[in-house]
mmCIF file of C-alpha atoms in Angstrom:
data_model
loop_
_atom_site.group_PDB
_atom_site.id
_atom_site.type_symbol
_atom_site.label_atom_id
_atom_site.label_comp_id
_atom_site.label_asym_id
_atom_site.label_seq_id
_atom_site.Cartn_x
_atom_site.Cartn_y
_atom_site.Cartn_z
ATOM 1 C CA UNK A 1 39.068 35.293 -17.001
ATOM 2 C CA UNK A 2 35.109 36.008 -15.847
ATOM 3 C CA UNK A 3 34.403 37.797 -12.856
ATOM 4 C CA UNK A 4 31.303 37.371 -10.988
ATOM 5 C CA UNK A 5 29.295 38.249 -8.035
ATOM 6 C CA UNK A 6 25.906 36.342 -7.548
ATOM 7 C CA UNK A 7 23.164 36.549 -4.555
ATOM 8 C CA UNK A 8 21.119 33.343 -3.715
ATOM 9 C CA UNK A 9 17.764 34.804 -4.549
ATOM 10 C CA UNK A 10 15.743 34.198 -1.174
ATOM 11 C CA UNK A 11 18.243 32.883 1.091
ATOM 12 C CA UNK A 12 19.210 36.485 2.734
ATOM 13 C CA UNK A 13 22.829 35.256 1.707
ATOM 14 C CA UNK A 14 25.576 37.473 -0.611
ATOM 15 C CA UNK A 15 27.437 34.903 -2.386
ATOM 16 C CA UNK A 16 31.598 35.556 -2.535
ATOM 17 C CA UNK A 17 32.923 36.526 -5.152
ATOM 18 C CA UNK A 18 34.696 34.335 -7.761
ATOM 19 C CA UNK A 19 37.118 34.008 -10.301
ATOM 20 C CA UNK A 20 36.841 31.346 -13.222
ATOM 21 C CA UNK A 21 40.001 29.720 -13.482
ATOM 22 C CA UNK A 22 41.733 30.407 -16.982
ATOM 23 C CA UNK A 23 41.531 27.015 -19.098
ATOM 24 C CA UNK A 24 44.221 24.812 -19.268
ATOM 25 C CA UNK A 25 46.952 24.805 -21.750
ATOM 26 C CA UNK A 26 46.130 22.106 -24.235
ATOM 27 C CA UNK A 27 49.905 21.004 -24.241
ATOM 28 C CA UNK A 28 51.757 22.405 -21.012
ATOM 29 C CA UNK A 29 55.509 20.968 -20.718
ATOM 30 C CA UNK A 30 56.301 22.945 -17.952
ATOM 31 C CA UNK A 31 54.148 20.427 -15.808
ATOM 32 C CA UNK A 32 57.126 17.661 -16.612
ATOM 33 C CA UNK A 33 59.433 19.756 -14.800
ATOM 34 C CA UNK A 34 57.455 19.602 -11.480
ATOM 35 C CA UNK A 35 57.246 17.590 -8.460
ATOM 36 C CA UNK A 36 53.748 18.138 -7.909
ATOM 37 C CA UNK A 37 52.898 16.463 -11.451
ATOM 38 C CA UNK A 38 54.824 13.674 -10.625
ATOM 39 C CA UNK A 39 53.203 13.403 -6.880
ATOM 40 C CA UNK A 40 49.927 13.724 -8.631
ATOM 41 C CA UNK A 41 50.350 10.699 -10.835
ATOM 42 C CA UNK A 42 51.580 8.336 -7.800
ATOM 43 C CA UNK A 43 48.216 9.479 -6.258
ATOM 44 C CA UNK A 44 45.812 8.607 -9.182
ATOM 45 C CA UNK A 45 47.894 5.048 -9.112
ATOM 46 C CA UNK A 46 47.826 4.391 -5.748
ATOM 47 C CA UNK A 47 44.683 5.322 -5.542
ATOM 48 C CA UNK A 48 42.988 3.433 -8.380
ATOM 49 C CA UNK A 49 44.747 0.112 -6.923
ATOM 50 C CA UNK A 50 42.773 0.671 -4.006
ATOM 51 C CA UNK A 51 39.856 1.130 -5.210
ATOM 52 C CA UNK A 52 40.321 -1.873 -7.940
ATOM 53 C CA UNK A 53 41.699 -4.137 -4.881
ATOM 54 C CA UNK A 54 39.142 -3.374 -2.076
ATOM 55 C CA UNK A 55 35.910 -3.155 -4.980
ATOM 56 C CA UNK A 56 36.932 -6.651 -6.773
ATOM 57 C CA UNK A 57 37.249 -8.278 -3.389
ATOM 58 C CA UNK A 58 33.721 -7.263 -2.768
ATOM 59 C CA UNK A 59 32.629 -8.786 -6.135
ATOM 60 C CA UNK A 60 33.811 -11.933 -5.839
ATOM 61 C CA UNK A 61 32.851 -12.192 -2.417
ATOM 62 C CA UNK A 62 29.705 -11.372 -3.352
ATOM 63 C CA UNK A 63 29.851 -13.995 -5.708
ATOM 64 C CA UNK A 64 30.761 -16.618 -4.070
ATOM 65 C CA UNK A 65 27.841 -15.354 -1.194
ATOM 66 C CA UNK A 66 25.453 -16.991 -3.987
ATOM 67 C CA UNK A 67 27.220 -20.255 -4.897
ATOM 68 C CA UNK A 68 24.885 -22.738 -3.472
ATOM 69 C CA UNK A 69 28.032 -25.163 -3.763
ATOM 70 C CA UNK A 70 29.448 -22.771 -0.797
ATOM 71 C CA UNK A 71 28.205 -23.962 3.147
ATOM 72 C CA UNK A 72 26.074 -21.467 4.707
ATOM 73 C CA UNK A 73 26.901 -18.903 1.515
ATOM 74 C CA UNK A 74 23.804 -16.983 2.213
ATOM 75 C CA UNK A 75 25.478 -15.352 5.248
ATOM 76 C CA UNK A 76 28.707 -14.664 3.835
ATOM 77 C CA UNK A 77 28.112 -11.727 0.775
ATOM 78 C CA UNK A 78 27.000 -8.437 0.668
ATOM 79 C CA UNK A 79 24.623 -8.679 -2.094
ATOM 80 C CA UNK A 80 23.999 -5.978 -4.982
ATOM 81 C CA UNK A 81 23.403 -3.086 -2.565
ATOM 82 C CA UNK A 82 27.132 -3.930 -0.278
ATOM 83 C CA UNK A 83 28.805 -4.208 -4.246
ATOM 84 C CA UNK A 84 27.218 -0.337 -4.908
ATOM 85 C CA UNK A 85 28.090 0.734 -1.068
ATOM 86 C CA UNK A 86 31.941 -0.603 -1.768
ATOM 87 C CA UNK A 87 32.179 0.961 -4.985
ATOM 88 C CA UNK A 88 30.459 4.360 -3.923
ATOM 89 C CA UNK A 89 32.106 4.692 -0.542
ATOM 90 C CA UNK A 90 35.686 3.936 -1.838
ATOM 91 C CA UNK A 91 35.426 6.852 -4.454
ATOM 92 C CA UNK A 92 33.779 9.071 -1.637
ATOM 93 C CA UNK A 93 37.223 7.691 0.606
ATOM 94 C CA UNK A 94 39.750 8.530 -2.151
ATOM 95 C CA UNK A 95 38.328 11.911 -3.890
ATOM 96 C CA UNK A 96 38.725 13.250 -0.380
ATOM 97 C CA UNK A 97 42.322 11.767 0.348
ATOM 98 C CA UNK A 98 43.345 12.869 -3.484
ATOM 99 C CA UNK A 99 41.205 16.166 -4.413
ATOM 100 C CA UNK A 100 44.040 18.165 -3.249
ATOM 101 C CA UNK A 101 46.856 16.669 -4.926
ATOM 102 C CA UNK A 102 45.825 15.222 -8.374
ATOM 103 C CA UNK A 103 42.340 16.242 -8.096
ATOM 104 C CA UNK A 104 41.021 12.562 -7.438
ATOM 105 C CA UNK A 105 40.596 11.972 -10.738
ATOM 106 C CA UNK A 106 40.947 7.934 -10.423
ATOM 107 C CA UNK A 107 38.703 7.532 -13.592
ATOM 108 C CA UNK A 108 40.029 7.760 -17.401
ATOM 109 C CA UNK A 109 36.171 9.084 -18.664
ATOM 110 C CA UNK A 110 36.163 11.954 -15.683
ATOM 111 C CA UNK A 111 39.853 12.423 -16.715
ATOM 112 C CA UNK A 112 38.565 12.857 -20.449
ATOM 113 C CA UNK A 113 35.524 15.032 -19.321
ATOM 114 C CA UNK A 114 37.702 17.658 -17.575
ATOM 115 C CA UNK A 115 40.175 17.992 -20.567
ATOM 116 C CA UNK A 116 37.637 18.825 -22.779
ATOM 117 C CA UNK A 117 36.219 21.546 -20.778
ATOM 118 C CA UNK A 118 40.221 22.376 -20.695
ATOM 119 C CA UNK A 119 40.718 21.522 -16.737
ATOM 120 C CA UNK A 120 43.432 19.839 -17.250
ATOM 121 C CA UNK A 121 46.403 19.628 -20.787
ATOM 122 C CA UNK A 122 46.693 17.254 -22.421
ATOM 123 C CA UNK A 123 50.054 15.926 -21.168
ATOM 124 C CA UNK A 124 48.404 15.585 -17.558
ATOM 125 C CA UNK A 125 45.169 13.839 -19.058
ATOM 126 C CA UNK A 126 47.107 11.295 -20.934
ATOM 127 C CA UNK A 127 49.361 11.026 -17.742
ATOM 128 C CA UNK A 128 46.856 10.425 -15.470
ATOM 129 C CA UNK A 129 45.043 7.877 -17.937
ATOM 130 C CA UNK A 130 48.317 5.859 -17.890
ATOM 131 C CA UNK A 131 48.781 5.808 -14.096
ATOM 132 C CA UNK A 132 44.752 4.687 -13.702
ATOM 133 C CA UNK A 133 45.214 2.006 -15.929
ATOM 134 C CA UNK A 134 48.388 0.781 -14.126
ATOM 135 C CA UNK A 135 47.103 1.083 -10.964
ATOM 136 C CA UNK A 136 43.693 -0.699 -11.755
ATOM 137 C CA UNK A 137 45.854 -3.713 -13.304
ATOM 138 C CA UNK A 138 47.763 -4.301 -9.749
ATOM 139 C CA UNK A 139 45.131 -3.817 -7.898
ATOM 140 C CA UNK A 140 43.597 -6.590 -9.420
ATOM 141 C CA UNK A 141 46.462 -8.351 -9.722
ATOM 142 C CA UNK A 142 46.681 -8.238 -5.884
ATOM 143 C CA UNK A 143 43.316 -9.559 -5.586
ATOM 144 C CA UNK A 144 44.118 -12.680 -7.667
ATOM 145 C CA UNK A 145 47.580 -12.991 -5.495
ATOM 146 C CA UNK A 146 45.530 -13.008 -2.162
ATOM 147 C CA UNK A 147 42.232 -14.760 -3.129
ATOM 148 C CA UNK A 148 43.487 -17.202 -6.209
ATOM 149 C CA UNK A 149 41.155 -20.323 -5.328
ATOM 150 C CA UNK A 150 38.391 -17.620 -5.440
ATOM 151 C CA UNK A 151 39.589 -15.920 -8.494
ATOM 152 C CA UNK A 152 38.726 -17.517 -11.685
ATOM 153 C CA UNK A 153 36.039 -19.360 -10.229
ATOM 154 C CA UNK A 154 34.235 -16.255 -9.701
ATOM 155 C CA UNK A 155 34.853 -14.013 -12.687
ATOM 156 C CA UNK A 156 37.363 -12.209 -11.290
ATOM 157 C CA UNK A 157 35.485 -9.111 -10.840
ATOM 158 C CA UNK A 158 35.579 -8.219 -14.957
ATOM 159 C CA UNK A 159 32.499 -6.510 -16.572
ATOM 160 C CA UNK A 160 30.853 -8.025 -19.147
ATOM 161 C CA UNK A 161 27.430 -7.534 -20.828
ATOM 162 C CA UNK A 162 24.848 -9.788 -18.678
ATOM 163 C CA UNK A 163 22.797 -12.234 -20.812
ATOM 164 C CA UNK A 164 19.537 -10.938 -22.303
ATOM 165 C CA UNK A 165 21.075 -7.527 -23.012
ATOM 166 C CA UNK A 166 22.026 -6.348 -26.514
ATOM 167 C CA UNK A 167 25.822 -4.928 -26.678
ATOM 168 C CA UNK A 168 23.488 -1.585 -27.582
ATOM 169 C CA UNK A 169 21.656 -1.951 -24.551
ATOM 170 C CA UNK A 170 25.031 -2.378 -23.007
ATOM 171 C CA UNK A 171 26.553 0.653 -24.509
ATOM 172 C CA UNK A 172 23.417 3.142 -23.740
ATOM 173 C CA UNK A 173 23.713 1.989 -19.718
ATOM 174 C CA UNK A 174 27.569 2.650 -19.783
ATOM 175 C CA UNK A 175 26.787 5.971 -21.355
ATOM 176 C CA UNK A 176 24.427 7.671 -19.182
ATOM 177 C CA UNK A 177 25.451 5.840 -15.878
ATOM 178 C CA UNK A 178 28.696 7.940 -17.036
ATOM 179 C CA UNK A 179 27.039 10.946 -17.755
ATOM 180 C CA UNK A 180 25.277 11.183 -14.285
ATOM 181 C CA UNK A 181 28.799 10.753 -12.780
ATOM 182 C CA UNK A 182 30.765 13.405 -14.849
ATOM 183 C CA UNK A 183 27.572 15.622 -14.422
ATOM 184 C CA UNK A 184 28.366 15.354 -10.854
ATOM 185 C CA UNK A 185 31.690 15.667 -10.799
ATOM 186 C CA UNK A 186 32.073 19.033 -12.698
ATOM 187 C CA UNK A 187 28.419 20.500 -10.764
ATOM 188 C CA UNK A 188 30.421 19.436 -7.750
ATOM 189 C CA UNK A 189 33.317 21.338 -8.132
ATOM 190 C CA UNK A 190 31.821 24.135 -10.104
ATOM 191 C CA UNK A 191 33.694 27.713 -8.519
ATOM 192 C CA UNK A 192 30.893 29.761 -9.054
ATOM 193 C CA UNK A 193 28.623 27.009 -7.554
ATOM 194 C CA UNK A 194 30.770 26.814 -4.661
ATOM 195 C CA UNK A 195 30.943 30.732 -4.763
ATOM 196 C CA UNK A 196 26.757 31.025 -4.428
ATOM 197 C CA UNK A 197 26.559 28.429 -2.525
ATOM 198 C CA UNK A 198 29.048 29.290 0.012
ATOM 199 C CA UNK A 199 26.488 29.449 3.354
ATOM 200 C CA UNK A 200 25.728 26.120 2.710
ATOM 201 C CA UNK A 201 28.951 24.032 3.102
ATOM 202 C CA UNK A 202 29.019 20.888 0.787
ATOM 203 C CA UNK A 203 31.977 18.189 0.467
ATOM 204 C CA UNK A 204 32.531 17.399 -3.556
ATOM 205 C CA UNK A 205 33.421 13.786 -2.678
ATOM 206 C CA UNK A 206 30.311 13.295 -1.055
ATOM 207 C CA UNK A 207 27.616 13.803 -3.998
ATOM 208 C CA UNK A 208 30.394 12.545 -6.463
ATOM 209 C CA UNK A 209 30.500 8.862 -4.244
ATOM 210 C CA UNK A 210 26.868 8.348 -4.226
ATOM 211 C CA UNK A 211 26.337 8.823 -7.932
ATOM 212 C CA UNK A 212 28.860 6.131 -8.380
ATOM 213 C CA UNK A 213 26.515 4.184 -5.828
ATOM 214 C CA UNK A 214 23.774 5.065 -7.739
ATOM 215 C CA UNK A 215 24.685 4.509 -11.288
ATOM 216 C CA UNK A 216 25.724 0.892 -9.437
ATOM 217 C CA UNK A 217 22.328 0.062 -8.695
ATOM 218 C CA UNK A 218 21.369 0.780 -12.263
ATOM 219 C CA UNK A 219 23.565 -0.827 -13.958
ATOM 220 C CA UNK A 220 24.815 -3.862 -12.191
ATOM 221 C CA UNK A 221 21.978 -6.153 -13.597
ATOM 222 C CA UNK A 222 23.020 -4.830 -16.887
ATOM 223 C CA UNK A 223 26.735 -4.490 -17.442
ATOM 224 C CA UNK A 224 28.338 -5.309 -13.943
ATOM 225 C CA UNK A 225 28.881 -1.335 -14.290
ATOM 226 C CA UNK A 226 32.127 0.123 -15.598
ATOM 227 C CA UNK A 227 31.530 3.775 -16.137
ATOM 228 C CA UNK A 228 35.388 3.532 -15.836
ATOM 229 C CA UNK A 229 37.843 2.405 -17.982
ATOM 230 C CA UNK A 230 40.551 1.753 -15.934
ATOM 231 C CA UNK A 231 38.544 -0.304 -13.791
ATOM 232 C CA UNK A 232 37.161 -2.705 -16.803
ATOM 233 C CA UNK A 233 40.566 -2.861 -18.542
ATOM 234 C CA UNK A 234 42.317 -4.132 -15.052
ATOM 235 C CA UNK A 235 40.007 -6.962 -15.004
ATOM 236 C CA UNK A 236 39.350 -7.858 -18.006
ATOM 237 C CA UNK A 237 43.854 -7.738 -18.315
ATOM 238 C CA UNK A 238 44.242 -10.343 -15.202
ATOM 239 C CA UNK A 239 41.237 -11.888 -15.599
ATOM 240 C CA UNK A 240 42.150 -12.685 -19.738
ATOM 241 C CA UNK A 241 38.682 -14.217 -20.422
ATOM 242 C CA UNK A 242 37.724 -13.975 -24.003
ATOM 243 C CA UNK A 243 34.077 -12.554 -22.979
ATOM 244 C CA UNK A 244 35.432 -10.036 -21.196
ATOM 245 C CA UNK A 245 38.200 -8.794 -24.752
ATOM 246 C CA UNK A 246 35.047 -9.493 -26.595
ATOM 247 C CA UNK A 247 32.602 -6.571 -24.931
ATOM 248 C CA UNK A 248 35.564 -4.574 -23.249
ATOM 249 C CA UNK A 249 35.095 -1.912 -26.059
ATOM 250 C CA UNK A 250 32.010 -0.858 -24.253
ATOM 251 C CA UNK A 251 33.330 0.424 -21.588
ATOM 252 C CA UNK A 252 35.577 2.586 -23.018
ATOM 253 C CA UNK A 253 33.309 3.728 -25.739
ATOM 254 C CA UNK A 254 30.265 4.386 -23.759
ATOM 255 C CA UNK A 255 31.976 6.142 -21.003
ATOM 256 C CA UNK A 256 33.894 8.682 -22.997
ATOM 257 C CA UNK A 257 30.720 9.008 -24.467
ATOM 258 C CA UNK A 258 29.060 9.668 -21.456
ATOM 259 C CA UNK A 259 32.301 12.194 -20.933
ATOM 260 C CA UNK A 260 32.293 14.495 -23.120
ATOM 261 C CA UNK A 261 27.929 14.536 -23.531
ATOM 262 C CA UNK A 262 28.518 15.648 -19.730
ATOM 263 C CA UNK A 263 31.193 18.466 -20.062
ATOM 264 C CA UNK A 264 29.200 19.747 -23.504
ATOM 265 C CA UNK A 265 26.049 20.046 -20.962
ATOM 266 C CA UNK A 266 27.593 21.618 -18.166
ATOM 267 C CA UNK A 267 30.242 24.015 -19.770
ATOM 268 C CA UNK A 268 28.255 25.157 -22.964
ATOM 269 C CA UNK A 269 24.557 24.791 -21.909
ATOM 270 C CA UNK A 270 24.219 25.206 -17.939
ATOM 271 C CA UNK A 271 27.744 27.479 -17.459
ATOM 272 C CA UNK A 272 26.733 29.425 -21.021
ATOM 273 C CA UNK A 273 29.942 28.822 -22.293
ATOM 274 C CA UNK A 274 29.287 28.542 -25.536
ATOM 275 C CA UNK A 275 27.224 32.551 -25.267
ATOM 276 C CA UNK A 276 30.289 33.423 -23.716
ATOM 277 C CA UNK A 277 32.556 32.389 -25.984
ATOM 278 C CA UNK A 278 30.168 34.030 -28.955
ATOM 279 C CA UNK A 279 30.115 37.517 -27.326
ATOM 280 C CA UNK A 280 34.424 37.338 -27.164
ATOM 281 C CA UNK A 281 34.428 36.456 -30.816
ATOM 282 C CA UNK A 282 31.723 39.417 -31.440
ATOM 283 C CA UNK A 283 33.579 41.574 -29.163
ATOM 284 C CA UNK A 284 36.933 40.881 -31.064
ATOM 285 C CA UNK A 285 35.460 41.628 -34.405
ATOM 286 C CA UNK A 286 33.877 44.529 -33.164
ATOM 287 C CA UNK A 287 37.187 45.879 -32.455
#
């Protein structure tokens, strides 16, 4: 466990002190035994069914904005830049109703990221990857309850590669639109960050939400943008369309791609983890 006291060089402020937490068990039982594991998993469920419901309502909507068979349908949709605002806003919504209880994870690939910099065990990670996944499929499953003549007609809000692109095209968008949002999530919640940076007071939903809305206006064009797993698999599960089975492995590889280049970057090159972990081995076989 590294203690640390920093100053932020020309801003006349001491930074606090700060402790890094110890890493995460890589299989932790004891978390089965507790309420708060249990609370945490309703939390990444309910909360990826929100974000899957109010997100694929925007996409179709959006959709049908642009049918020219629809009266009036230029005045009815969002466009590109509403899709980006709905997906970026609800993450900023739900990190900062969740961060407290399961972390606000609501994402398989930022799930992934933070187990390999050993956040969270494995038990939790695999958890929480089981309660996105559910909660992604009824939130789009409410969608297609509530809008059903809109539904199919419309794609029902699964991602699939856009015609023109090459599935590697596909796969380097769904990487680094990833990366840039794992980046952000662990430079977000960094301690010692948050330690140096304590005179200038900075909510981690905030940054987190606009580099999903930024990795949206990206990658929309190209992939419909998953950079989450959870989110693909629930559409492309009510949705059923062949296209979307046939390039769903995209957005699972490419994102826990993205993952783990994201958590190597921060934790072994930016945090030093990797000297740090060098200089304990030396130290050890100094002994």
């Amino acid at each position: 466990m590294a203690k640390e006291v920093d100053t932020a060089e020309g801003s006349g402020y001491t930074a606090k002190d700060y402790t890094d937490p110890p890493p995460a068990p890589l299989i932790d039982a004891e978390e089965l035994k507790k309420w708060s594991f249990y609370r945490a998993l309703i939390a990444e469920f309910v909360a990826t069914l929100l974000f899957l419901y109010v997100t694929v309502l925007t996409v179709i909507g959006h959709k049908s904005s642009v049918d020219s068979a629809q009266p009036d349908a230029a005045c009815l949709g969002v466009g590109l830049l509403g899709i980006a605002w709905a997906f970026g806003g609800m993450i900023f919504v739900l990190v900062y109703c969740t961060a407290g209880i399961s972390g606000g994870h609501i994402n398989p690939a930022v799930t992934f990221g933070l187990f390999l910099a050993r956040k969270v065990s494995l038990i939790r990670a695999l958890a929480y990857i089981v309660a996105q996944v559910l909660g992604a499929i009824s939130g789009v499953g409410l969608v297609k309850a509530f809008q059903s003549a809109y539904y199919n007609r419309y794609g029902g809000g699964a991602n699939t590669l856009s015609p023109g692109y090459s599935k590697g095209q596909g796969l380097g968008a769904e990487i680094i639109g990833t990366f840039v949002l794992v980046y952000t999530v662990f430079s977000a919640t960094d301690p010692k960050r948050n330690a140096r940076d304590s005179h200038v007071p900075v909510l981690a939903p905030l940054p987190i939400g606009f580099a999903v809305f930024m990795v949206h206006l990206a990658t929309i064009p190209i992939t419909g943008t998953g950079i989450n797993p959870a989110r693909s698999l629930g559409a492309a599960v009510i949705y059923n369309n062949e296209k979307a089975w046939d390039d769903q492995w995209i957005f699972w590889v490419g994102p826990f791609i993205g993952a783990a280049a994201a958590a190597i970057f921060h934790q072994y090159l930016l945090r030093a983890g990797a000297i740090k972990a060098l200089g304990s081995f030396r130290s050890n076989t100094n002994v």
